[in-house]
Coordinates of C-alpha atoms and ligand atoms in Angstrom, one line a residue:
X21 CA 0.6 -55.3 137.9
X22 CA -2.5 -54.1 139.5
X23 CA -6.1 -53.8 138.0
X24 CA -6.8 -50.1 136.7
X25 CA -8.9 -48.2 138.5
X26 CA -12.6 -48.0 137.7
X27 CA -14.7 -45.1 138.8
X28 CA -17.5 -46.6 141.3
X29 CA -20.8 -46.9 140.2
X30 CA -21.7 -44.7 143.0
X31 CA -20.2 -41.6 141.4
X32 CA -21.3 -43.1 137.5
X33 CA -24.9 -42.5 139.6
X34 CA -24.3 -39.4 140.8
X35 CA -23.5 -38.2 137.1
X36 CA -26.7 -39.6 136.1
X37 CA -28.0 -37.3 138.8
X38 CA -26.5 -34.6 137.4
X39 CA -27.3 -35.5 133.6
X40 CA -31.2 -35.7 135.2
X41 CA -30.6 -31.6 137.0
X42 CA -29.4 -30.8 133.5
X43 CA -32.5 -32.5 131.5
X44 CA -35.2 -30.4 134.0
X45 CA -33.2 -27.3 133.4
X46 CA -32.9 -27.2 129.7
X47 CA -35.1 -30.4 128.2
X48 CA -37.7 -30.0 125.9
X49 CA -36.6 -26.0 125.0
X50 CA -35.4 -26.8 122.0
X51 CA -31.5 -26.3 122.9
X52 CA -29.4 -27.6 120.8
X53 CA -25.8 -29.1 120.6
X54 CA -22.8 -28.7 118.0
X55 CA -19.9 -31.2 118.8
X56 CA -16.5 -30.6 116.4
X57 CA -13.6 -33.4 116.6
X58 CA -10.3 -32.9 115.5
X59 CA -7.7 -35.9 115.9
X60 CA -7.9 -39.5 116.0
X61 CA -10.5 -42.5 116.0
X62 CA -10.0 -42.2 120.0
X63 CA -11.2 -38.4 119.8
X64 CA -14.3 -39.4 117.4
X65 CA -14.9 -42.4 120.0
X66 CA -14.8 -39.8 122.9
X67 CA -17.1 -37.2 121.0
X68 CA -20.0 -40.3 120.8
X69 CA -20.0 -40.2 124.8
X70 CA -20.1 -36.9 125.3
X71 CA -23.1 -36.3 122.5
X72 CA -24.4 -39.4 124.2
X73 CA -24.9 -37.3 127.8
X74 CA -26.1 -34.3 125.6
X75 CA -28.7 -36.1 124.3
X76 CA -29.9 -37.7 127.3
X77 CA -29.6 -34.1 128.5
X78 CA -32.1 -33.0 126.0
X79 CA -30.2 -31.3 123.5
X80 CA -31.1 -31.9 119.8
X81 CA -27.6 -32.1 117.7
X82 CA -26.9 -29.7 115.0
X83 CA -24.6 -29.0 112.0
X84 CA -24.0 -25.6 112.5
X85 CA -22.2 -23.9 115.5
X86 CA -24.8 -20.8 115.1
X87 CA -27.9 -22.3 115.2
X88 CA -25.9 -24.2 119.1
X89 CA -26.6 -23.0 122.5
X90 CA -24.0 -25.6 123.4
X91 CA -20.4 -26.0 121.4
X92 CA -18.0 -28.4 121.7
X93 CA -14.5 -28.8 120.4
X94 CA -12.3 -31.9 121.0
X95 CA -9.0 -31.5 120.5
X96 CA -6.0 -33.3 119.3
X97 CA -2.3 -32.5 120.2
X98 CA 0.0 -34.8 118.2
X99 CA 0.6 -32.0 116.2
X100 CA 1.0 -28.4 115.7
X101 CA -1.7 -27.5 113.0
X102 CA -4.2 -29.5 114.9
X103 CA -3.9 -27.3 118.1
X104 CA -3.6 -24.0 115.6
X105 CA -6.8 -25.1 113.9
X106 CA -8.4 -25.8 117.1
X107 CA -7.4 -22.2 118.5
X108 CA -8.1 -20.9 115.4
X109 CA -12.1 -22.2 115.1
X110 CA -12.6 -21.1 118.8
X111 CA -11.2 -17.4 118.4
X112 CA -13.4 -17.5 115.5
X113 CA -16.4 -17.6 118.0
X114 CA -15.9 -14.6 119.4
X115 CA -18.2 -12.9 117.9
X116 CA -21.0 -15.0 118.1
X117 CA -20.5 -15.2 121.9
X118 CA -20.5 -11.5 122.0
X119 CA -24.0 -11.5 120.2
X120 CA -25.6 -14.5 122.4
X121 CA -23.4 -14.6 125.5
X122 CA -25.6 -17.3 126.7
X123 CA -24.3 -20.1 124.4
X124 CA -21.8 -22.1 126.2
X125 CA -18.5 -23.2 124.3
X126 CA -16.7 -25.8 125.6
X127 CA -13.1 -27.6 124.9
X128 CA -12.1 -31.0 125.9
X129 CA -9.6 -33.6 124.7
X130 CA -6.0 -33.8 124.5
X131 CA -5.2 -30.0 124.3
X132 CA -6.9 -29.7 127.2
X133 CA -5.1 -31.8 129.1
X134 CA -1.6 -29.9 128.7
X135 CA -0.8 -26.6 130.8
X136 CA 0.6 -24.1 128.3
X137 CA -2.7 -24.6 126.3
X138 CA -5.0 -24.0 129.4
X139 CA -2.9 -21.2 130.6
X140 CA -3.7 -19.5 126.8
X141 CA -7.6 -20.5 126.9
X142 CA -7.7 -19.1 130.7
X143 CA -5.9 -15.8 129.5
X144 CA -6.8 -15.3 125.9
X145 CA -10.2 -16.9 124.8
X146 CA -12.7 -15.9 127.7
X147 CA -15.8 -17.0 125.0
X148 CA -14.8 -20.5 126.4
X149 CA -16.5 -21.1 129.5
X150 CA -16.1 -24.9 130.0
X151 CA -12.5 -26.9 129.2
X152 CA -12.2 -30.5 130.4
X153 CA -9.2 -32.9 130.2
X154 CA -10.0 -36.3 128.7
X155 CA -9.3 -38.2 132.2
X156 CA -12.4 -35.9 133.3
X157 CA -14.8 -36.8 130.1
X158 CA -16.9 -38.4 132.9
X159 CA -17.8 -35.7 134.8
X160 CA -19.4 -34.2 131.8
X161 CA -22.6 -33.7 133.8
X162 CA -21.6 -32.3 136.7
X163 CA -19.5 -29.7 134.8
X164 CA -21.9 -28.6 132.5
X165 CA -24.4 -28.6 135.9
X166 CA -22.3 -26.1 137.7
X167 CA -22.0 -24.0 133.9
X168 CA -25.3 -23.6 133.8
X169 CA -25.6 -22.7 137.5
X170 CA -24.0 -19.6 137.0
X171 CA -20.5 -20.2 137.3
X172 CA -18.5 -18.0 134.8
X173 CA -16.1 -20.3 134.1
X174 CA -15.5 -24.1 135.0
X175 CA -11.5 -26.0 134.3
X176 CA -11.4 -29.7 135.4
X177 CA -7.8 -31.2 134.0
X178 CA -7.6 -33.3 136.7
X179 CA -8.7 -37.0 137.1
X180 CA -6.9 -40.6 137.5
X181 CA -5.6 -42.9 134.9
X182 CA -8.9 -44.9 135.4
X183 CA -12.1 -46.4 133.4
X184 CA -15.6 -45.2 133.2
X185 CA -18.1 -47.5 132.0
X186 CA -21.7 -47.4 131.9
X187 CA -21.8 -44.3 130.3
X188 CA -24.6 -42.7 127.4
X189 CA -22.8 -42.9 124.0
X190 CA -24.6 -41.5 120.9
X191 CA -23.0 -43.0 117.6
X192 CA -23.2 -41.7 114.3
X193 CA -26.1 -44.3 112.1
X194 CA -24.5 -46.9 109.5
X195 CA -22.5 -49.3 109.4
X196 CA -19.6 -48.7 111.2
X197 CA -18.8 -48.4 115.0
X198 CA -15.7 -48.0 116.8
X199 CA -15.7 -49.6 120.5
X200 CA -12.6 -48.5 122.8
X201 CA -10.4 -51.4 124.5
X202 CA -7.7 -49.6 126.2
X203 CA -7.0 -46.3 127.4
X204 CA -3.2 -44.2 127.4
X205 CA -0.2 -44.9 126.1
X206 CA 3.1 -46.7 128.0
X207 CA 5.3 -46.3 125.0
X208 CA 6.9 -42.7 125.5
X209 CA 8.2 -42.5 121.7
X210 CA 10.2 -39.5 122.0
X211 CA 8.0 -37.5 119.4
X212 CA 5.1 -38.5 120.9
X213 CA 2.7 -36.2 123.1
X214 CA 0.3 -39.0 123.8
X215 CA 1.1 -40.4 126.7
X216 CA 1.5 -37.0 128.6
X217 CA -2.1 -36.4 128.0
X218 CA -3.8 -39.8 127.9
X219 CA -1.8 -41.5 130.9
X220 CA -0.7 -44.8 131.2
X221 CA -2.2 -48.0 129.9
X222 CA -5.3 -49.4 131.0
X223 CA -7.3 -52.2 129.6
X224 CA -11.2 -52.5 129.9
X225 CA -12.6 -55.8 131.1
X226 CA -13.0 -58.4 128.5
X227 CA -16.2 -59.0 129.8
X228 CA -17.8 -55.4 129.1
X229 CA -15.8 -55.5 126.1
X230 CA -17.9 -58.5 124.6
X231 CA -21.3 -56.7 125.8
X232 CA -20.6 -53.1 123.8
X233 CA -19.9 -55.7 120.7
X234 CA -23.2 -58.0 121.4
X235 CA -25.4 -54.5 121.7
X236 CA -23.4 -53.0 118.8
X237 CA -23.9 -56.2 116.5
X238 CA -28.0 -56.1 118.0
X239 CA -28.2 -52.2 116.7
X240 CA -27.2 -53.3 113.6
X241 CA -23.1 -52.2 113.1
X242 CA -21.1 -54.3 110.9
X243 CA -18.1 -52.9 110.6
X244 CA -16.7 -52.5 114.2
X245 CA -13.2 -51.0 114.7
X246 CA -11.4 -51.9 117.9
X247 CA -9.9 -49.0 119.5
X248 CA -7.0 -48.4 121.4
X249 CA -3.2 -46.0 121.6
X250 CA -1.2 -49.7 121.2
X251 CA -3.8 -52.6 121.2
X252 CA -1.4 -55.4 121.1
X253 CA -0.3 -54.6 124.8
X254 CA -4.0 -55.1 126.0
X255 CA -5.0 -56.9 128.8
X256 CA -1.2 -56.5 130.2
X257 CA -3.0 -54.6 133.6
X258 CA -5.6 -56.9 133.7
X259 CA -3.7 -59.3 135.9
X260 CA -6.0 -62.4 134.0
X261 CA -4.2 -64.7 131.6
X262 CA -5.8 -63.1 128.5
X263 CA -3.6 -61.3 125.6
X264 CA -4.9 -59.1 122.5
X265 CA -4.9 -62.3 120.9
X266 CA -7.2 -64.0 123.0
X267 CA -9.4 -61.2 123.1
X268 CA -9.8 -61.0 119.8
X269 CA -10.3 -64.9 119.7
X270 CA -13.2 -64.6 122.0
X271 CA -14.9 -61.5 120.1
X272 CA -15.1 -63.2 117.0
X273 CA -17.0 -66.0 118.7
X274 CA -19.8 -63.2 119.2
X275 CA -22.8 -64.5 117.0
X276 CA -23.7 -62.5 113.9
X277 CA -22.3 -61.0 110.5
X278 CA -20.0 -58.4 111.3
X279 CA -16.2 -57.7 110.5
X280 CA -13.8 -56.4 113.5
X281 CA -10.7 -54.3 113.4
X282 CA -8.4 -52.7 115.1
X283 CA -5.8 -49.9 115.6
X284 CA -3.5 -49.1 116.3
X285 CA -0.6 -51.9 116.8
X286 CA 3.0 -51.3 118.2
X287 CA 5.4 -53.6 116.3
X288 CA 7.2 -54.3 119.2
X289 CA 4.4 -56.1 120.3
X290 CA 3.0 -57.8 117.3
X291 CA 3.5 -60.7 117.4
X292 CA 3.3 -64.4 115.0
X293 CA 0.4 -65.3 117.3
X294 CA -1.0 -62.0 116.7
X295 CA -1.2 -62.9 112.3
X296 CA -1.8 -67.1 113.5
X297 CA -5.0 -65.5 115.6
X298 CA -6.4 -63.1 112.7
X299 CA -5.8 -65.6 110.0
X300 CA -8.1 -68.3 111.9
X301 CA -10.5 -65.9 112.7
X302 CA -13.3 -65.2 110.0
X303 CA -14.7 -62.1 111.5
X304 CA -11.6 -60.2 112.0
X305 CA -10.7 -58.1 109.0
X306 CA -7.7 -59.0 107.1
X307 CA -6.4 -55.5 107.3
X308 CA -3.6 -54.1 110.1
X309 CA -2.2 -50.7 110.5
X310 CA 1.2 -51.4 111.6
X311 CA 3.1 -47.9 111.9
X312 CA 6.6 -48.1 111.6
X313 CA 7.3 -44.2 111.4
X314 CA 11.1 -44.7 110.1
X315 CA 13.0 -47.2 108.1
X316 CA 16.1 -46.3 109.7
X317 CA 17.9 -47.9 112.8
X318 CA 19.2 -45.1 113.9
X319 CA 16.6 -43.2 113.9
X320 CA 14.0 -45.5 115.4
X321 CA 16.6 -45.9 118.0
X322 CA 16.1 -42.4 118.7
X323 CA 12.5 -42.4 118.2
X324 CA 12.5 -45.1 121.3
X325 CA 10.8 -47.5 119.3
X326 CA 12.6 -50.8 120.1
X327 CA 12.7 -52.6 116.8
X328 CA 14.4 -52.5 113.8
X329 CA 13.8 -52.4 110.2
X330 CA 14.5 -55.7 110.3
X331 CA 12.2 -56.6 112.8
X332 CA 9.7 -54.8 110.9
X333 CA 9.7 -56.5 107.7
X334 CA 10.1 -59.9 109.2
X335 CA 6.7 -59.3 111.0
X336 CA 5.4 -57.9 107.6
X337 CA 6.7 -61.4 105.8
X338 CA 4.9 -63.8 108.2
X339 CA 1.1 -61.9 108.1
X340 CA 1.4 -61.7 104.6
X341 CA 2.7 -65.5 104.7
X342 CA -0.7 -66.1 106.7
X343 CA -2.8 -63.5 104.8
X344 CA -2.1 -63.3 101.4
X345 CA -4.4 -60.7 100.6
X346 CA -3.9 -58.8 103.7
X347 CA -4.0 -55.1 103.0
X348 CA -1.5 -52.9 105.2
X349 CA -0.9 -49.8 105.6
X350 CA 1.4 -48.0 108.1
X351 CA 2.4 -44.3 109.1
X352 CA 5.7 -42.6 109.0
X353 CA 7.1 -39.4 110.2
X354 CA 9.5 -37.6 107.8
X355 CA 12.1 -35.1 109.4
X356 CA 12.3 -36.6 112.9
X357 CA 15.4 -34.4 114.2
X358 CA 18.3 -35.5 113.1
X359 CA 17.2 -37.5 110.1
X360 CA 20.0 -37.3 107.3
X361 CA 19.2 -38.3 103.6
X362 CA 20.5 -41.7 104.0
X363 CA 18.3 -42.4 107.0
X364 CA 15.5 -41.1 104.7
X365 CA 16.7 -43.5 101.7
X366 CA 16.0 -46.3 104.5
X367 CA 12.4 -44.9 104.7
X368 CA 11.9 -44.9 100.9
X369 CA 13.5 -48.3 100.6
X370 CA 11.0 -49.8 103.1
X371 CA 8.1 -48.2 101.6
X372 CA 9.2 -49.7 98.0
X373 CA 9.8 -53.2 99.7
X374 CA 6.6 -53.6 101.7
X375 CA 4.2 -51.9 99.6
X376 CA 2.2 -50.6 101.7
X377 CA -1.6 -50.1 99.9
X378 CA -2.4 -46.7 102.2
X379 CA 0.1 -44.6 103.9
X380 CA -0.4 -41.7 106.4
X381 CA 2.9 -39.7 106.2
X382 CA 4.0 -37.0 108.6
X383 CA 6.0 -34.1 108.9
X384 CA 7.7 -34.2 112.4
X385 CA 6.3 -31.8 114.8
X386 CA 7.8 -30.5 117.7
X387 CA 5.7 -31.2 120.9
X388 CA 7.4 -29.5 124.0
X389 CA 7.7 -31.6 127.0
X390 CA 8.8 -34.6 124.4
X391 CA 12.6 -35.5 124.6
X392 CA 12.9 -35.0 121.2
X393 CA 12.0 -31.6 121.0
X394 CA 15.2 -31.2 123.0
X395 CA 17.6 -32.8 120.0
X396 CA 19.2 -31.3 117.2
X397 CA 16.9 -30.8 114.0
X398 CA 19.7 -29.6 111.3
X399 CA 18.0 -30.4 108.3
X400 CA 16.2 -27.2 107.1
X401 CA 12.3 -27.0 106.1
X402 CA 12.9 -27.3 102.3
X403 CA 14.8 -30.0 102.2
X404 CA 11.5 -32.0 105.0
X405 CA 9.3 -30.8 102.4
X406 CA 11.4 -32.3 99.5
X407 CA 11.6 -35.4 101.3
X408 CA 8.0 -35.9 101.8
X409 CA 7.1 -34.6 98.4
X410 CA 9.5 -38.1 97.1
X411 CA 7.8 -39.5 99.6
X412 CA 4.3 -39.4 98.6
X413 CA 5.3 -39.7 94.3
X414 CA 6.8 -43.2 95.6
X415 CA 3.5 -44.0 97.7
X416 CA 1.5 -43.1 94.9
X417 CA 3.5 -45.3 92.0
X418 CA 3.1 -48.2 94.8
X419 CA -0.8 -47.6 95.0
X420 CA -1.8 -47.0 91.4
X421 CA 0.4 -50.9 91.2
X422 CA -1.7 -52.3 93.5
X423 CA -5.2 -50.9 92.5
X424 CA -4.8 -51.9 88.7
X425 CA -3.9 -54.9 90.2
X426 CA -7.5 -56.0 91.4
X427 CA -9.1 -55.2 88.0
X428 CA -11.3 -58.2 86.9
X429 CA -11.1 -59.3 91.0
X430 CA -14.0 -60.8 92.8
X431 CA -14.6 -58.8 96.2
X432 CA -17.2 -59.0 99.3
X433 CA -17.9 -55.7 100.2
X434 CA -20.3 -54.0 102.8
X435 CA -21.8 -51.1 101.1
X436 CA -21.7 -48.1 103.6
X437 CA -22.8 -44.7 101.7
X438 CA -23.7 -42.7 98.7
X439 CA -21.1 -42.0 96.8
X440 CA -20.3 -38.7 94.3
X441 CA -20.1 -40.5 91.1
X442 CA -23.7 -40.9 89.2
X443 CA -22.1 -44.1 87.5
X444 CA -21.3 -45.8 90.5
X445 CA -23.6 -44.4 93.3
X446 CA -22.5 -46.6 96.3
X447 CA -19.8 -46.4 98.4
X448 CA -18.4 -49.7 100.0
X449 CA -15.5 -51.1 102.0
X450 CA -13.4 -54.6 101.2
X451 CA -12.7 -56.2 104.3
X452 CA -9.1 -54.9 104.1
X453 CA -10.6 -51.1 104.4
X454 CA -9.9 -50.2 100.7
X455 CA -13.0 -47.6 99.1
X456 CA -15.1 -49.6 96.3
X457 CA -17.7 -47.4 94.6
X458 CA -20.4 -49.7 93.6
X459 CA -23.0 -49.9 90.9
X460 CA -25.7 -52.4 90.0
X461 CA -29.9 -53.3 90.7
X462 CA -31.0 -53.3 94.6
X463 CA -27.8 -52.5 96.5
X464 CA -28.9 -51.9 99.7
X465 CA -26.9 -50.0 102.6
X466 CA -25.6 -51.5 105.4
X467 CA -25.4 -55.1 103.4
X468 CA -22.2 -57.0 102.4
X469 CA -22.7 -58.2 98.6
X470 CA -20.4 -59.8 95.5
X471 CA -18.5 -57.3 93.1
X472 CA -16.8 -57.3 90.3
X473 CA -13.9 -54.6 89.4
X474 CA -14.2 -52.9 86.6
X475 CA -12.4 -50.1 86.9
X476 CA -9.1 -48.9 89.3
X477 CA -7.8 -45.3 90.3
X478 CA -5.5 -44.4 92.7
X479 CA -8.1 -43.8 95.5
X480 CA -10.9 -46.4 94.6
X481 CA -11.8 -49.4 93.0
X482 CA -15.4 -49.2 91.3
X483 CA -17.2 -52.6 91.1
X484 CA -20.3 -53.8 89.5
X485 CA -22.9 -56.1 91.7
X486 CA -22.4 -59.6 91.6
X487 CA -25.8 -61.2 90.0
Ligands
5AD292 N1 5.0 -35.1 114.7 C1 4.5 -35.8 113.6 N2 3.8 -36.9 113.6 C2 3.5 -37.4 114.8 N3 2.8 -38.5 115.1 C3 2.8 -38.6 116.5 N4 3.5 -37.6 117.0 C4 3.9 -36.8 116.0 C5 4.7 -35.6 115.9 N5 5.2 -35.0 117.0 C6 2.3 -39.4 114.2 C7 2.8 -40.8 114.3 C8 1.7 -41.6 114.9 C9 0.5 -40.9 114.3 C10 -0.8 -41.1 115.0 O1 0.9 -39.5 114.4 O2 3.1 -41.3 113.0 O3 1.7 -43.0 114.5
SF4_293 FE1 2.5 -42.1 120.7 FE2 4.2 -44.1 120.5 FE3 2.2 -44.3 122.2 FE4 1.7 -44.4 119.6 S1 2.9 -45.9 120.7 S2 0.6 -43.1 121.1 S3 3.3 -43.0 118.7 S4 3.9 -42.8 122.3

């Protein structure tokens, strides 16, 4: 397979040239920037780039869309309610456009990239006066350039399945950082609206991989979460004889104190070597988000996700025969079109055999332009509802099992916030992911330190510092 396509330095310069015409026309005028990201870890990533060209732009960032003369919404389209909420927070802006038709609102990100949604923003939200797919996120500059040049309103949805680097990114301050891998999606699960708006798969270089994680590490991040649609397939454009596996091998060789994730994983391409590499490894986080949407046969077949429940578990058995204390946690759509109640047992039999410690469960939503929005769906709302309410009562015996089960436990933790509860004022993370609120005499942010659990609820563990 060939190398993916990298945009040329040449026109990475001429953004810069752009991002400079941008930074004489509005720098140092106080203008300021609100960015709003709906969606996933991908969209969030995305987000830090763009606020990364608005700051070098000049633009101080603000909380509060009224006080912005620039506002930014990236968008998700995986599901309904996302694109609703989406429309739904820009048509609210209509009135503050009408009172300061000078700010600029802007929309980029998966919605963007799909033609019944443009059509609706060209026709019916003329406040938005920039939209920009997510295979154009790189022309940033030049957009907003020609914006603020007058013209009324600028659509890019173009753009190549290709790889941008040497981009500004701003990220948020702490202690954790997410660092992009891979781009698109190859998989074509038949839900799935992915891959029709983030292309096909394309891997970044190890090499400018490994320097994002040595300047990340420098700036202090110690919780760094390897991004990508299905990271196990990385590296299969590359054309070098490198795997996720040996990626990850060669990361955690990166000097420093830092813990490294990643998500999200296809189990069709998880492999043994996959659990043998994370289990050597001392930096990478014995956690893995392994999604397995169904527990049915049937209706994975349908799904297009080319394993079984079988397959599944069997994968399950051998990381947690090379991680005991691995913490997993998975997502599952309930009500893909045609499910019947027995293929829905096979769900609720899975969840109660693996025991998952989190769970993100979905109600199927219909995506048009995805084959399955083309299949029968006979099961009515109420009875989806009904099936995801047992759903979640099953999850939730499972959790409140596991979390007493760590009272009186030992745990490193890096403590990453301040947390609601007076008692315990810190937040923290285990290395599997799981929320510790922390107590105790010089906790410090940003450090990993010794706990002792003396407490469990269904959402957090609270700890007491090590002395
Ligand atoms: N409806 C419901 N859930 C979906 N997901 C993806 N597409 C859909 C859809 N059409 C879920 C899958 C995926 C997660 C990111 O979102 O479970 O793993
Ligand atoms: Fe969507 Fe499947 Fe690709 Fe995940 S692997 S992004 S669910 S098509």
């Amino acid at each position: 397979m060939s190398a993916p396509i990298m945009v040329s330095e040449q026109e990475i310069q001429n953004q810069y040239t752009y991002l400079d015409a941008v930074s004489r026309m509005i720098g140092g005028r106080g203008k300021r920037a609100y960015t709003h990201t709906f969606g996933c870890q991908q969209n969030e990533a995305d987000t830090e780039r763009i606020r990364g060209m608005l700051a070098e732009m000049g633009y101080e960032m603000t909380d509060s869309p009224e006080e912005a003369d620039f506002i930014l919404f990236n968008t998700c389209a995986v599901r309904e309610h996302a694109e609703d909420r989406a429309f739904g927070n820009i048509g609210a802006l209509r009135q503050l456009k009408k009172q300061r038709p000078d700010i600029i609102i802007a929309l980029c990100g998966c919605m963007a990239q799909q033609e019944k949604n443009v059509e609706k923003i060209k026709k019916s939200y003329p406040q938005v006066s920039l939209l920009f797919g997510t295979h154009a996120l790189w022309r940033f500059p030049s957009l907003l350039y020609r914006v603020l040049n007058g013209e009324k309103r600028v659509f890019d949805i173009g753009g190549e399945d290709d790889i941008a680097e040497g981009l500004p990114v701003l990220r948020e301050q702490g202690a954790k950082a997410w660092l992009s891998i891979m781009y698109g999606c190859n998989n074509f699960c038949t839900y799935c609206i992915v891959p029709y708006v983030r292309g096909r798969e394309r891997s970044r270089r190890p090499e400018d991989i490994e320097k994002e994680l040595r300047e990340l590490v420098a700036a202090g991040y110690k919780d760094i979460t390897l991004l990508g649609q299905n990271v196990n397939s990385y590296g299969k454009d590359l054309g070098l004889d490198m795997d996720f596996s040996d990626l990850l091998r060669r990361l955690n060789d990166v000097p420093g104190d830092f813990l490294l994730r990643f998500m999200t994983s296809h189990p069709k391409d998880a492999s043994p070597k996959l659990f043998d590499t994370m289990a050597d490894c001392p930096k990478i986080a014995k956690q893995l988000h392994l999604p397995f949407q169904s527990g049915s046969d049937a209706v994975l077949r349908r799904m297009n996700r080319r394993y079984t429940a079988e397959d599944y578990c069997k994968l399950i058995d051998y990381a947690r025969d090379r991680m005991p204390d691995i913490v997993l946690s998975s997502d599952i759509i309930v009500g893909f079109p045609g499910e019947r109640e027995e293929d829905f047992q096979q769900t609720l039999d899975l969840v109660r055999k693996v025991r998952f410690d989190l769970l993100f469960t979905f109600l199927y939503s219909k995506r048009s332009g995805t084959p399955a929005a083309e299949y029968d769906d006979p099961a009515t709302p109420e009875e989806k509802q009904d099936r995801f309410a047992r759903l979640l009562r099953a999850q939730d015996e499972i959790v409140a099992a596991r979390q007493a089960a760590y009272m009186g436990r030992t745990l490193r933790v890096l403590v990453d916030g301040a947390a609601k509860s007076p008692e315990h004022p810190f937040t923290a993370r285990t290395e599997g992911n799981l929320l510790v609120c922390v107590r105790g005499d010089g906790i410090q942010i940003g450090e990993f330190i010794e706990v002792d659990v003396e407490k469990t609820s269904l959402r957090c563990l609270f700890a007491v510092k090590k002395e």
